[in-house]
């Protein structure tokens, strides 16, 4: 297998959430890659994730449907790019399954900017060093994502993930 | 290693060039993945490829600079997505190196539409079954690419590749 590239975040274009969590990385990985688990933590309450489809291969689908407290649904479809078991998970919303370039995103809050996300997991004592890197194409997209509440949103989702993993 | 997805071309959205060539696939692979070789065949004469950069890893750069007979240069930057040694090579121009979403393409003929390309090589007797699949996001992009002369262009480039390989 070819060695993986190193991701150097660009503060002008990227957003980063890094944290140590007290659950083993194999379970964090499972929470990210199994629809039944992911649906339990992926969206900060009172939002919910009502559907999820995962084909864990490069070019495979990563699809979620989020539902607002008012009952409006926001589907999102992307494609996995790189999968290093328990270590690194990469997907993007600029490619649809099979690496097909996406059509311009529909006017919906969860899909108004293009990004690639990189989840990196390292063992840390009995826990995990968790890093989420979100890569944007321009400063405007980064800013929009930040203003939508990236840190709170991804942070709360991670709290929920840890709680779900502890009940596994 | 995770198994690779199967690519089913969509005739409305995709373009395909398939041919049997009488050179071994290891050398076809080398011609596609080594800048010094690629520059010799990549653009149908009288166009030339004056520069090429290859980092053969998922997320790694694939950059070329084509020069018109009039001397105008057309840089193009994309990123590799999947590399299965001597079998399958995938890259796209909707992601820049490191999987960063590309900015909207500049107004230049070689970069006016988004695509992902999949080169597949199979042994065929002493030769190679060669398939180039170009995946577009909508019918307009496919049509534009076809009208720009996809079949002649990629076909002539393949003739040039075979000639280069035979001199290796």
mmCIF file of C-alpha atoms in Angstrom:
data_model
loop_
_atom_site.group_PDB
_atom_site.id
_atom_site.type_symbol
_atom_site.label_atom_id
_atom_site.label_comp_id
_atom_site.label_asym_id
_atom_site.label_seq_id
_atom_site.Cartn_x
_atom_site.Cartn_y
_atom_site.Cartn_z
ATOM 1 C CA UNK A 1 0.000 0.000 0.000
ATOM 2 C CA UNK A 2 1.198 3.469 -0.915
ATOM 3 C CA UNK A 3 2.121 5.689 2.011
ATOM 4 C CA UNK A 4 -0.395 8.333 2.988
ATOM 5 C CA UNK A 5 0.215 12.041 2.423
ATOM 6 C CA UNK A 6 0.793 14.378 5.364
ATOM 7 C CA UNK A 7 -1.926 16.973 5.921
ATOM 8 C CA UNK A 8 -0.609 20.389 6.903
ATOM 9 C CA UNK A 9 -3.615 22.523 7.878
ATOM 10 C CA UNK A 10 -3.748 26.013 6.360
ATOM 11 C CA UNK A 11 -5.220 28.356 9.009
ATOM 12 C CA UNK A 12 -6.727 30.607 6.330
ATOM 13 C CA UNK A 13 -8.567 27.787 4.604
ATOM 14 C CA UNK A 14 -9.012 24.956 7.076
ATOM 15 C CA UNK A 15 -10.771 24.200 10.353
ATOM 16 C CA UNK A 16 -9.391 21.841 12.962
ATOM 17 C CA UNK A 17 -10.856 20.150 16.024
ATOM 18 C CA UNK A 18 -8.353 18.226 18.137
ATOM 19 C CA UNK A 19 -9.087 16.519 21.396
ATOM 20 C CA UNK A 20 -8.059 13.606 23.581
ATOM 21 C CA UNK A 21 -11.012 11.327 24.310
ATOM 22 C CA UNK A 22 -11.060 8.498 26.854
ATOM 23 C CA UNK A 23 -12.328 5.762 24.557
ATOM 24 C CA UNK A 24 -10.245 3.410 22.395
ATOM 25 C CA UNK A 25 -9.749 4.328 18.779
ATOM 26 C CA UNK A 26 -11.132 1.052 17.422
ATOM 27 C CA UNK A 27 -14.505 2.060 18.866
ATOM 28 C CA UNK A 28 -14.243 5.644 17.630
ATOM 29 C CA UNK A 29 -13.547 4.182 14.205
ATOM 30 C CA UNK A 30 -16.581 1.905 14.479
ATOM 31 C CA UNK A 31 -18.759 4.865 15.481
ATOM 32 C CA UNK A 32 -17.643 6.726 12.333
ATOM 33 C CA UNK A 33 -18.003 3.813 9.925
ATOM 34 C CA UNK A 34 -21.175 1.949 10.955
ATOM 35 C CA UNK A 35 -24.516 3.576 10.046
ATOM 36 C CA UNK A 36 -26.378 2.231 13.095
ATOM 37 C CA UNK A 37 -23.799 3.812 15.416
ATOM 38 C CA UNK A 38 -23.245 7.000 13.419
ATOM 39 C CA UNK A 39 -26.945 7.876 13.436
ATOM 40 C CA UNK A 40 -26.841 8.060 17.238
ATOM 41 C CA UNK A 41 -24.242 10.820 17.530
ATOM 42 C CA UNK A 42 -23.624 12.563 14.164
ATOM 43 C CA UNK A 43 -25.851 15.644 14.667
ATOM 44 C CA UNK A 44 -26.012 17.706 17.857
ATOM 45 C CA UNK A 45 -29.428 17.331 19.511
ATOM 46 C CA UNK A 46 -32.155 18.433 18.952
ATOM 47 C CA UNK A 47 -31.141 17.730 15.319
ATOM 48 C CA UNK A 48 -31.158 14.056 14.378
ATOM 49 C CA UNK A 49 -29.565 11.890 11.700
ATOM 50 C CA UNK A 50 -32.425 9.849 10.284
ATOM 51 C CA UNK A 51 -30.602 7.956 7.567
ATOM 52 C CA UNK A 52 -27.027 6.973 6.745
ATOM 53 C CA UNK A 53 -25.395 4.917 4.007
ATOM 54 C CA UNK A 54 -21.756 3.873 4.066
ATOM 55 C CA UNK A 55 -19.749 1.983 1.456
ATOM 56 C CA UNK A 56 -16.345 1.980 3.073
ATOM 57 C CA UNK A 57 -14.142 1.935 -0.026
ATOM 58 C CA UNK A 58 -12.374 4.676 -1.957
ATOM 59 C CA UNK A 59 -15.100 6.007 -4.274
ATOM 60 C CA UNK A 60 -17.837 4.520 -2.071
ATOM 61 C CA UNK A 61 -20.866 6.474 -0.902
ATOM 62 C CA UNK A 62 -21.135 8.387 2.366
ATOM 63 C CA UNK A 63 -24.704 9.639 2.606
ATOM 64 C CA UNK A 64 -26.552 11.135 5.554
ATOM 65 C CA UNK A 65 -29.947 12.720 6.069
ATOM 66 C CA UNK A 66 -30.153 15.218 8.912
ATOM 67 C CA UNK A 67 -33.477 16.374 10.300
ATOM 68 C CA UNK A 68 -34.051 19.744 11.949
ATOM 69 C CA UNK A 69 -36.178 20.089 15.096
ATOM 70 C CA UNK A 70 -38.912 21.456 12.786
ATOM 71 C CA UNK A 71 -38.836 18.251 10.768
ATOM 72 C CA UNK A 72 -37.071 19.528 7.645
ATOM 73 C CA UNK A 73 -34.671 17.018 6.114
ATOM 74 C CA UNK A 74 -31.223 17.803 4.700
ATOM 75 C CA UNK A 75 -29.690 15.044 2.617
ATOM 76 C CA UNK A 76 -25.968 15.112 1.962
ATOM 77 C CA UNK A 77 -24.035 12.828 -0.382
ATOM 78 C CA UNK A 78 -20.297 12.463 -0.636
ATOM 79 C CA UNK A 79 -17.678 9.905 -1.443
ATOM 80 C CA UNK A 80 -14.882 8.323 0.559
ATOM 81 C CA UNK A 81 -11.375 9.041 -0.673
ATOM 82 C CA UNK A 82 -9.032 7.271 1.704
ATOM 83 C CA UNK A 83 -9.570 4.652 4.365
ATOM 84 C CA UNK A 84 -6.744 3.496 6.614
ATOM 85 C CA UNK A 85 -8.378 1.123 9.076
ATOM 86 C CA UNK A 86 -8.753 2.713 12.581
ATOM 87 C CA UNK A 87 -6.307 5.498 11.602
ATOM 88 C CA UNK A 88 -7.551 7.782 8.874
ATOM 89 C CA UNK A 89 -10.862 8.417 7.148
ATOM 90 C CA UNK A 90 -11.185 10.927 4.306
ATOM 91 C CA UNK A 91 -14.270 11.950 2.368
ATOM 92 C CA UNK A 92 -15.460 14.905 0.305
ATOM 93 C CA UNK A 93 -18.729 16.409 -0.891
ATOM 94 C CA UNK A 94 -17.231 17.635 -4.189
ATOM 95 C CA UNK A 95 -17.355 14.087 -5.541
ATOM 96 C CA UNK A 96 -20.417 11.874 -5.616
ATOM 97 C CA UNK A 97 -20.093 8.072 -5.383
ATOM 98 C CA UNK A 98 -17.817 6.598 -8.052
ATOM 99 C CA UNK A 99 -15.760 9.833 -7.938
ATOM 100 C CA UNK A 100 -18.303 11.654 -10.126
ATOM 101 C CA UNK A 101 -17.938 15.462 -9.849
ATOM 102 C CA UNK A 102 -20.913 16.745 -7.862
ATOM 103 C CA UNK A 103 -23.420 19.080 -9.390
ATOM 104 C CA UNK A 104 -23.427 22.522 -7.771
ATOM 105 C CA UNK A 105 -24.780 22.048 -4.248
ATOM 106 C CA UNK A 106 -28.475 22.688 -3.745
ATOM 107 C CA UNK A 107 -29.420 25.649 -1.581
ATOM 108 C CA UNK A 108 -29.426 23.904 1.759
ATOM 109 C CA UNK A 109 -27.553 24.890 4.908
ATOM 110 C CA UNK A 110 -25.626 21.650 5.291
ATOM 111 C CA UNK A 111 -24.336 21.622 1.758
ATOM 112 C CA UNK A 112 -23.604 25.176 0.742
ATOM 113 C CA UNK A 113 -19.852 24.863 0.621
ATOM 114 C CA UNK A 114 -17.374 22.363 -0.679
ATOM 115 C CA UNK A 115 -15.085 20.541 1.691
ATOM 116 C CA UNK A 116 -12.953 17.498 2.291
ATOM 117 C CA UNK A 117 -12.838 16.067 5.812
ATOM 118 C CA UNK A 118 -9.976 14.086 7.322
ATOM 119 C CA UNK A 119 -10.524 12.206 10.587
ATOM 120 C CA UNK A 120 -7.249 11.044 12.163
ATOM 121 C CA UNK A 121 -7.053 8.757 15.178
ATOM 122 C CA UNK A 122 -3.989 7.914 17.232
ATOM 123 C CA UNK A 123 -3.766 5.797 20.366
ATOM 124 C CA UNK A 124 -3.181 7.939 23.491
ATOM 125 C CA UNK A 125 -2.789 5.911 26.682
ATOM 126 C CA UNK A 126 -6.069 4.042 27.012
ATOM 127 C CA UNK A 127 -7.798 6.694 24.931
ATOM 128 C CA UNK A 128 -7.521 8.339 21.546
ATOM 129 C CA UNK A 129 -6.029 11.476 20.105
ATOM 130 C CA UNK A 130 -8.843 12.618 17.842
ATOM 131 C CA UNK A 131 -8.333 15.140 15.037
ATOM 132 C CA UNK A 132 -10.893 16.397 12.555
ATOM 133 C CA UNK A 133 -9.500 18.531 9.741
ATOM 134 C CA UNK A 134 -11.912 20.196 7.347
ATOM 135 C CA UNK A 135 -10.296 21.449 4.138
ATOM 136 C CA UNK A 136 -11.952 24.202 2.087
ATOM 137 C CA UNK A 137 -11.220 25.610 -1.346
ATOM 138 C CA UNK A 138 -11.258 29.286 -0.370
ATOM 139 C CA UNK A 139 -11.432 31.571 2.651
ATOM 140 C CA UNK A 140 -15.112 32.298 2.102
ATOM 141 C CA UNK A 141 -16.066 28.636 2.493
ATOM 142 C CA UNK A 142 -13.939 28.302 5.633
ATOM 143 C CA UNK A 143 -15.533 31.411 7.109
ATOM 144 C CA UNK A 144 -19.055 30.276 6.274
ATOM 145 C CA UNK A 145 -18.419 26.926 7.924
ATOM 146 C CA UNK A 146 -16.928 28.583 10.990
ATOM 147 C CA UNK A 147 -19.895 30.935 11.312
ATOM 148 C CA UNK A 148 -22.303 28.023 10.992
ATOM 149 C CA UNK A 149 -20.761 26.846 14.244
ATOM 150 C CA UNK A 150 -18.075 24.370 13.236
ATOM 151 C CA UNK A 151 -16.371 24.181 16.633
ATOM 152 C CA UNK A 152 -19.548 23.872 18.700
ATOM 153 C CA UNK A 153 -21.144 21.524 16.203
ATOM 154 C CA UNK A 154 -18.259 19.121 15.692
ATOM 155 C CA UNK A 155 -17.347 19.369 19.395
ATOM 156 C CA UNK A 156 -20.854 18.491 20.565
ATOM 157 C CA UNK A 157 -21.063 15.662 18.035
ATOM 158 C CA UNK A 158 -17.793 14.300 19.417
ATOM 159 C CA UNK A 159 -19.200 14.444 22.981
ATOM 160 C CA UNK A 160 -22.168 12.464 21.700
ATOM 161 C CA UNK A 161 -19.887 9.980 19.946
ATOM 162 C CA UNK A 162 -17.953 9.355 23.156
ATOM 163 C CA UNK A 163 -21.203 8.809 25.080
ATOM 164 C CA UNK A 164 -22.408 6.342 22.429
ATOM 165 C CA UNK A 165 -19.103 4.456 22.434
ATOM 166 C CA UNK A 166 -19.196 4.122 26.240
ATOM 167 C CA UNK A 167 -22.533 2.303 25.944
ATOM 168 C CA UNK A 168 -21.300 -0.113 23.244
ATOM 169 C CA UNK B 1 -6.281 -3.265 1.081
ATOM 170 C CA UNK B 2 -9.945 -2.456 0.514
ATOM 171 C CA UNK B 3 -11.372 -3.794 -2.716
ATOM 172 C CA UNK B 4 -11.826 -1.292 -5.512
ATOM 173 C CA UNK B 5 -15.257 -0.125 -6.667
ATOM 174 C CA UNK B 6 -16.580 -1.176 -10.075
ATOM 175 C CA UNK B 7 -16.993 1.676 -12.570
ATOM 176 C CA UNK B 8 -20.135 1.412 -14.674
ATOM 177 C CA UNK B 9 -19.942 4.108 -17.373
ATOM 178 C CA UNK B 10 -23.057 6.243 -17.839
ATOM 179 C CA UNK B 11 -23.351 6.971 -21.591
ATOM 180 C CA UNK B 12 -25.064 10.310 -20.915
ATOM 181 C CA UNK B 13 -22.322 11.555 -18.611
ATOM 182 C CA UNK B 14 -19.154 9.663 -19.402
ATOM 183 C CA UNK B 15 -16.673 9.182 -22.236
ATOM 184 C CA UNK B 16 -14.822 5.952 -22.859
ATOM 185 C CA UNK B 17 -11.821 4.999 -24.981
ATOM 186 C CA UNK B 18 -11.049 1.287 -25.091
ATOM 187 C CA UNK B 19 -8.388 -0.344 -27.171
ATOM 188 C CA UNK B 20 -6.030 -3.310 -27.272
ATOM 189 C CA UNK B 21 -2.425 -2.176 -27.592
ATOM 190 C CA UNK B 22 0.563 -4.403 -28.356
ATOM 191 C CA UNK B 23 2.768 -3.300 -25.471
ATOM 192 C CA UNK B 24 2.899 -4.765 -21.941
ATOM 193 C CA UNK B 25 0.876 -3.037 -19.271
ATOM 194 C CA UNK B 26 3.836 -2.510 -16.927
ATOM 195 C CA UNK B 27 5.297 -0.178 -19.557
ATOM 196 C CA UNK B 28 1.957 1.550 -20.208
ATOM 197 C CA UNK B 29 1.776 2.129 -16.453
ATOM 198 C CA UNK B 30 5.276 3.552 -16.439
ATOM 199 C CA UNK B 31 4.406 5.887 -19.324
ATOM 200 C CA UNK B 32 1.441 7.236 -17.310
ATOM 201 C CA UNK B 33 3.262 7.620 -14.006
ATOM 202 C CA UNK B 34 6.736 8.945 -14.845
ATOM 203 C CA UNK B 35 7.013 12.637 -15.816
ATOM 204 C CA UNK B 36 9.936 12.128 -18.216
ATOM 205 C CA UNK B 37 7.952 9.529 -20.185
ATOM 206 C CA UNK B 38 4.559 11.232 -19.919
ATOM 207 C CA UNK B 39 5.875 14.484 -21.400
ATOM 208 C CA UNK B 40 6.759 12.619 -24.605
ATOM 209 C CA UNK B 41 3.245 11.416 -25.445
ATOM 210 C CA UNK B 42 0.573 13.201 -23.350
ATOM 211 C CA UNK B 43 -0.518 15.860 -25.872
ATOM 212 C CA UNK B 44 -1.172 15.221 -29.573
ATOM 213 C CA UNK B 45 1.436 16.983 -31.703
ATOM 214 C CA UNK B 46 1.887 19.839 -32.572
ATOM 215 C CA UNK B 47 0.870 20.517 -28.927
ATOM 216 C CA UNK B 48 3.521 19.633 -26.370
ATOM 217 C CA UNK B 49 3.636 18.876 -22.652
ATOM 218 C CA UNK B 50 6.393 21.075 -21.311
ATOM 219 C CA UNK B 51 6.140 20.248 -17.613
ATOM 220 C CA UNK B 52 4.762 17.465 -15.462
ATOM 221 C CA UNK B 53 4.734 16.748 -11.727
ATOM 222 C CA UNK B 54 3.606 13.454 -10.246
ATOM 223 C CA UNK B 55 3.286 12.439 -6.583
ATOM 224 C CA UNK B 56 1.879 8.958 -6.982
ATOM 225 C CA UNK B 57 -0.147 8.708 -3.777
ATOM 226 C CA UNK B 58 -3.831 9.259 -3.006
ATOM 227 C CA UNK B 59 -4.067 13.029 -2.509
ATOM 228 C CA UNK B 60 -0.781 13.586 -4.373
ATOM 229 C CA UNK B 61 -0.340 16.128 -7.146
ATOM 230 C CA UNK B 62 -0.788 15.464 -10.849
ATOM 231 C CA UNK B 63 0.217 18.617 -12.662
ATOM 232 C CA UNK B 64 0.862 19.203 -16.350
ATOM 233 C CA UNK B 65 1.590 22.212 -18.506
ATOM 234 C CA UNK B 66 0.526 21.919 -22.133
ATOM 235 C CA UNK B 67 1.812 24.304 -24.790
ATOM 236 C CA UNK B 68 -0.085 25.207 -27.945
ATOM 237 C CA UNK B 69 1.670 25.485 -31.341
ATOM 238 C CA UNK B 70 1.397 29.275 -30.840
ATOM 239 C CA UNK B 71 3.345 29.023 -27.581
ATOM 240 C CA UNK B 72 0.500 29.608 -25.135
ATOM 241 C CA UNK B 73 0.754 27.536 -21.962
ATOM 242 C CA UNK B 74 -2.127 25.784 -20.203
ATOM 243 C CA UNK B 75 -1.346 24.556 -16.705
ATOM 244 C CA UNK B 76 -3.603 21.961 -15.159
ATOM 245 C CA UNK B 77 -3.512 20.723 -11.566
ATOM 246 C CA UNK B 78 -5.329 17.763 -10.109
ATOM 247 C CA UNK B 79 -4.944 15.130 -7.467
ATOM 248 C CA UNK B 80 -4.643 11.354 -7.565
ATOM 249 C CA UNK B 81 -7.452 9.445 -5.910
ATOM 250 C CA UNK B 82 -6.652 5.775 -6.357
ATOM 251 C CA UNK B 83 -3.546 3.944 -7.453
ATOM 252 C CA UNK B 84 -3.531 0.185 -7.948
ATOM 253 C CA UNK B 85 -0.069 -0.590 -9.276
ATOM 254 C CA UNK B 86 -0.112 -1.427 -13.037
ATOM 255 C CA UNK B 87 -3.933 -1.858 -12.931
ATOM 256 C CA UNK B 88 -5.831 1.301 -12.144
ATOM 257 C CA UNK B 89 -5.034 4.999 -11.946
ATOM 258 C CA UNK B 90 -7.649 7.564 -10.901
ATOM 259 C CA UNK B 91 -7.325 11.336 -10.664
ATOM 260 C CA UNK B 92 -9.606 14.364 -10.728
ATOM 261 C CA UNK B 93 -9.384 18.096 -11.379
ATOM 262 C CA UNK B 94 -12.085 18.972 -8.813
ATOM 263 C CA UNK B 95 -9.582 18.419 -6.025
ATOM 264 C CA UNK B 96 -6.189 20.056 -5.741
ATOM 265 C CA UNK B 97 -3.289 18.297 -3.991
ATOM 266 C CA UNK B 98 -4.120 17.236 -0.438
ATOM 267 C CA UNK B 99 -7.751 16.746 -1.531
ATOM 268 C CA UNK B 100 -8.427 20.491 -1.327
ATOM 269 C CA UNK B 101 -11.563 21.479 -3.293
ATOM 270 C CA UNK B 102 -10.415 23.330 -6.414
ATOM 271 C CA UNK B 103 -11.326 26.917 -7.025
ATOM 272 C CA UNK B 104 -13.609 27.388 -10.038
ATOM 273 C CA UNK B 105 -11.534 26.569 -13.115
ATOM 274 C CA UNK B 106 -9.954 29.517 -14.883
ATOM 275 C CA UNK B 107 -11.142 30.289 -18.379
ATOM 276 C CA UNK B 108 -8.781 28.051 -20.284
ATOM 277 C CA UNK B 109 -9.630 25.389 -22.849
ATOM 278 C CA UNK B 110 -8.020 22.465 -21.059
ATOM 279 C CA UNK B 111 -9.704 23.117 -17.765
ATOM 280 C CA UNK B 112 -13.194 24.378 -18.436
ATOM 281 C CA UNK B 113 -15.026 21.358 -17.088
ATOM 282 C CA UNK B 114 -14.758 19.124 -14.088
ATOM 283 C CA UNK B 115 -13.887 15.482 -14.502
ATOM 284 C CA UNK B 116 -12.463 12.370 -12.916
ATOM 285 C CA UNK B 117 -10.406 10.031 -15.108
ATOM 286 C CA UNK B 118 -9.959 6.307 -14.587
ATOM 287 C CA UNK B 119 -7.260 4.448 -16.543
ATOM 288 C CA UNK B 120 -7.658 0.668 -16.347
ATOM 289 C CA UNK B 121 -5.095 -1.795 -17.673
ATOM 290 C CA UNK B 122 -5.513 -5.550 -18.097
ATOM 291 C CA UNK B 123 -3.087 -8.030 -19.607
ATOM 292 C CA UNK B 124 -4.205 -9.202 -23.057
ATOM 293 C CA UNK B 125 -1.938 -11.821 -24.617
ATOM 294 C CA UNK B 126 1.435 -10.084 -24.903
ATOM 295 C CA UNK B 127 -0.322 -6.729 -24.939
ATOM 296 C CA UNK B 128 -2.721 -4.696 -22.859
ATOM 297 C CA UNK B 129 -6.422 -4.003 -22.791
ATOM 298 C CA UNK B 130 -6.446 -0.253 -22.266
ATOM 299 C CA UNK B 131 -9.509 1.631 -21.016
ATOM 300 C CA UNK B 132 -9.810 5.340 -20.299
ATOM 301 C CA UNK B 133 -13.053 6.391 -18.623
ATOM 302 C CA UNK B 134 -13.737 10.082 -18.132
ATOM 303 C CA UNK B 135 -16.506 10.822 -15.631
ATOM 304 C CA UNK B 136 -18.370 14.138 -15.754
ATOM 305 C CA UNK B 137 -20.872 15.738 -13.384
ATOM 306 C CA UNK B 138 -23.469 16.653 -15.995
ATOM 307 C CA UNK B 139 -24.335 16.161 -19.663
ATOM 308 C CA UNK B 140 -23.074 19.600 -20.602
ATOM 309 C CA UNK B 141 -19.547 18.818 -19.406
ATOM 310 C CA UNK B 142 -19.548 15.485 -21.235
ATOM 311 C CA UNK B 143 -20.750 17.173 -24.428
ATOM 312 C CA UNK B 144 -18.179 19.956 -24.174
ATOM 313 C CA UNK B 145 -15.393 17.429 -23.711
ATOM 314 C CA UNK B 146 -16.652 15.345 -26.645
ATOM 315 C CA UNK B 147 -16.816 18.414 -28.894
ATOM 316 C CA UNK B 148 -13.300 19.413 -27.875
ATOM 317 C CA UNK B 149 -12.281 16.170 -29.566
ATOM 318 C CA UNK B 150 -12.035 13.626 -26.761
ATOM 319 C CA UNK B 151 -11.861 10.558 -28.995
ATOM 320 C CA UNK B 152 -9.318 11.950 -31.453
ATOM 321 C CA UNK B 153 -7.297 13.576 -28.688
ATOM 322 C CA UNK B 154 -7.093 10.655 -26.270
ATOM 323 C CA UNK B 155 -6.750 8.212 -29.195
ATOM 324 C CA UNK B 156 -3.828 10.094 -30.738
ATOM 325 C CA UNK B 157 -2.187 10.456 -27.330
ATOM 326 C CA UNK B 158 -2.487 6.677 -26.888
ATOM 327 C CA UNK B 159 -0.836 6.115 -30.299
ATOM 328 C CA UNK B 160 1.983 8.369 -29.119
ATOM 329 C CA UNK B 161 2.221 6.491 -25.814
ATOM 330 C CA UNK B 162 2.567 3.164 -27.633
ATOM 331 C CA UNK B 163 5.297 4.612 -29.871
ATOM 332 C CA UNK B 164 7.178 5.945 -26.819
ATOM 333 C CA UNK B 165 6.873 2.628 -24.984
ATOM 334 C CA UNK B 166 8.251 0.732 -27.982
ATOM 335 C CA UNK B 167 11.416 2.852 -27.820
ATOM 336 C CA UNK B 168 11.916 2.272 -24.066
#
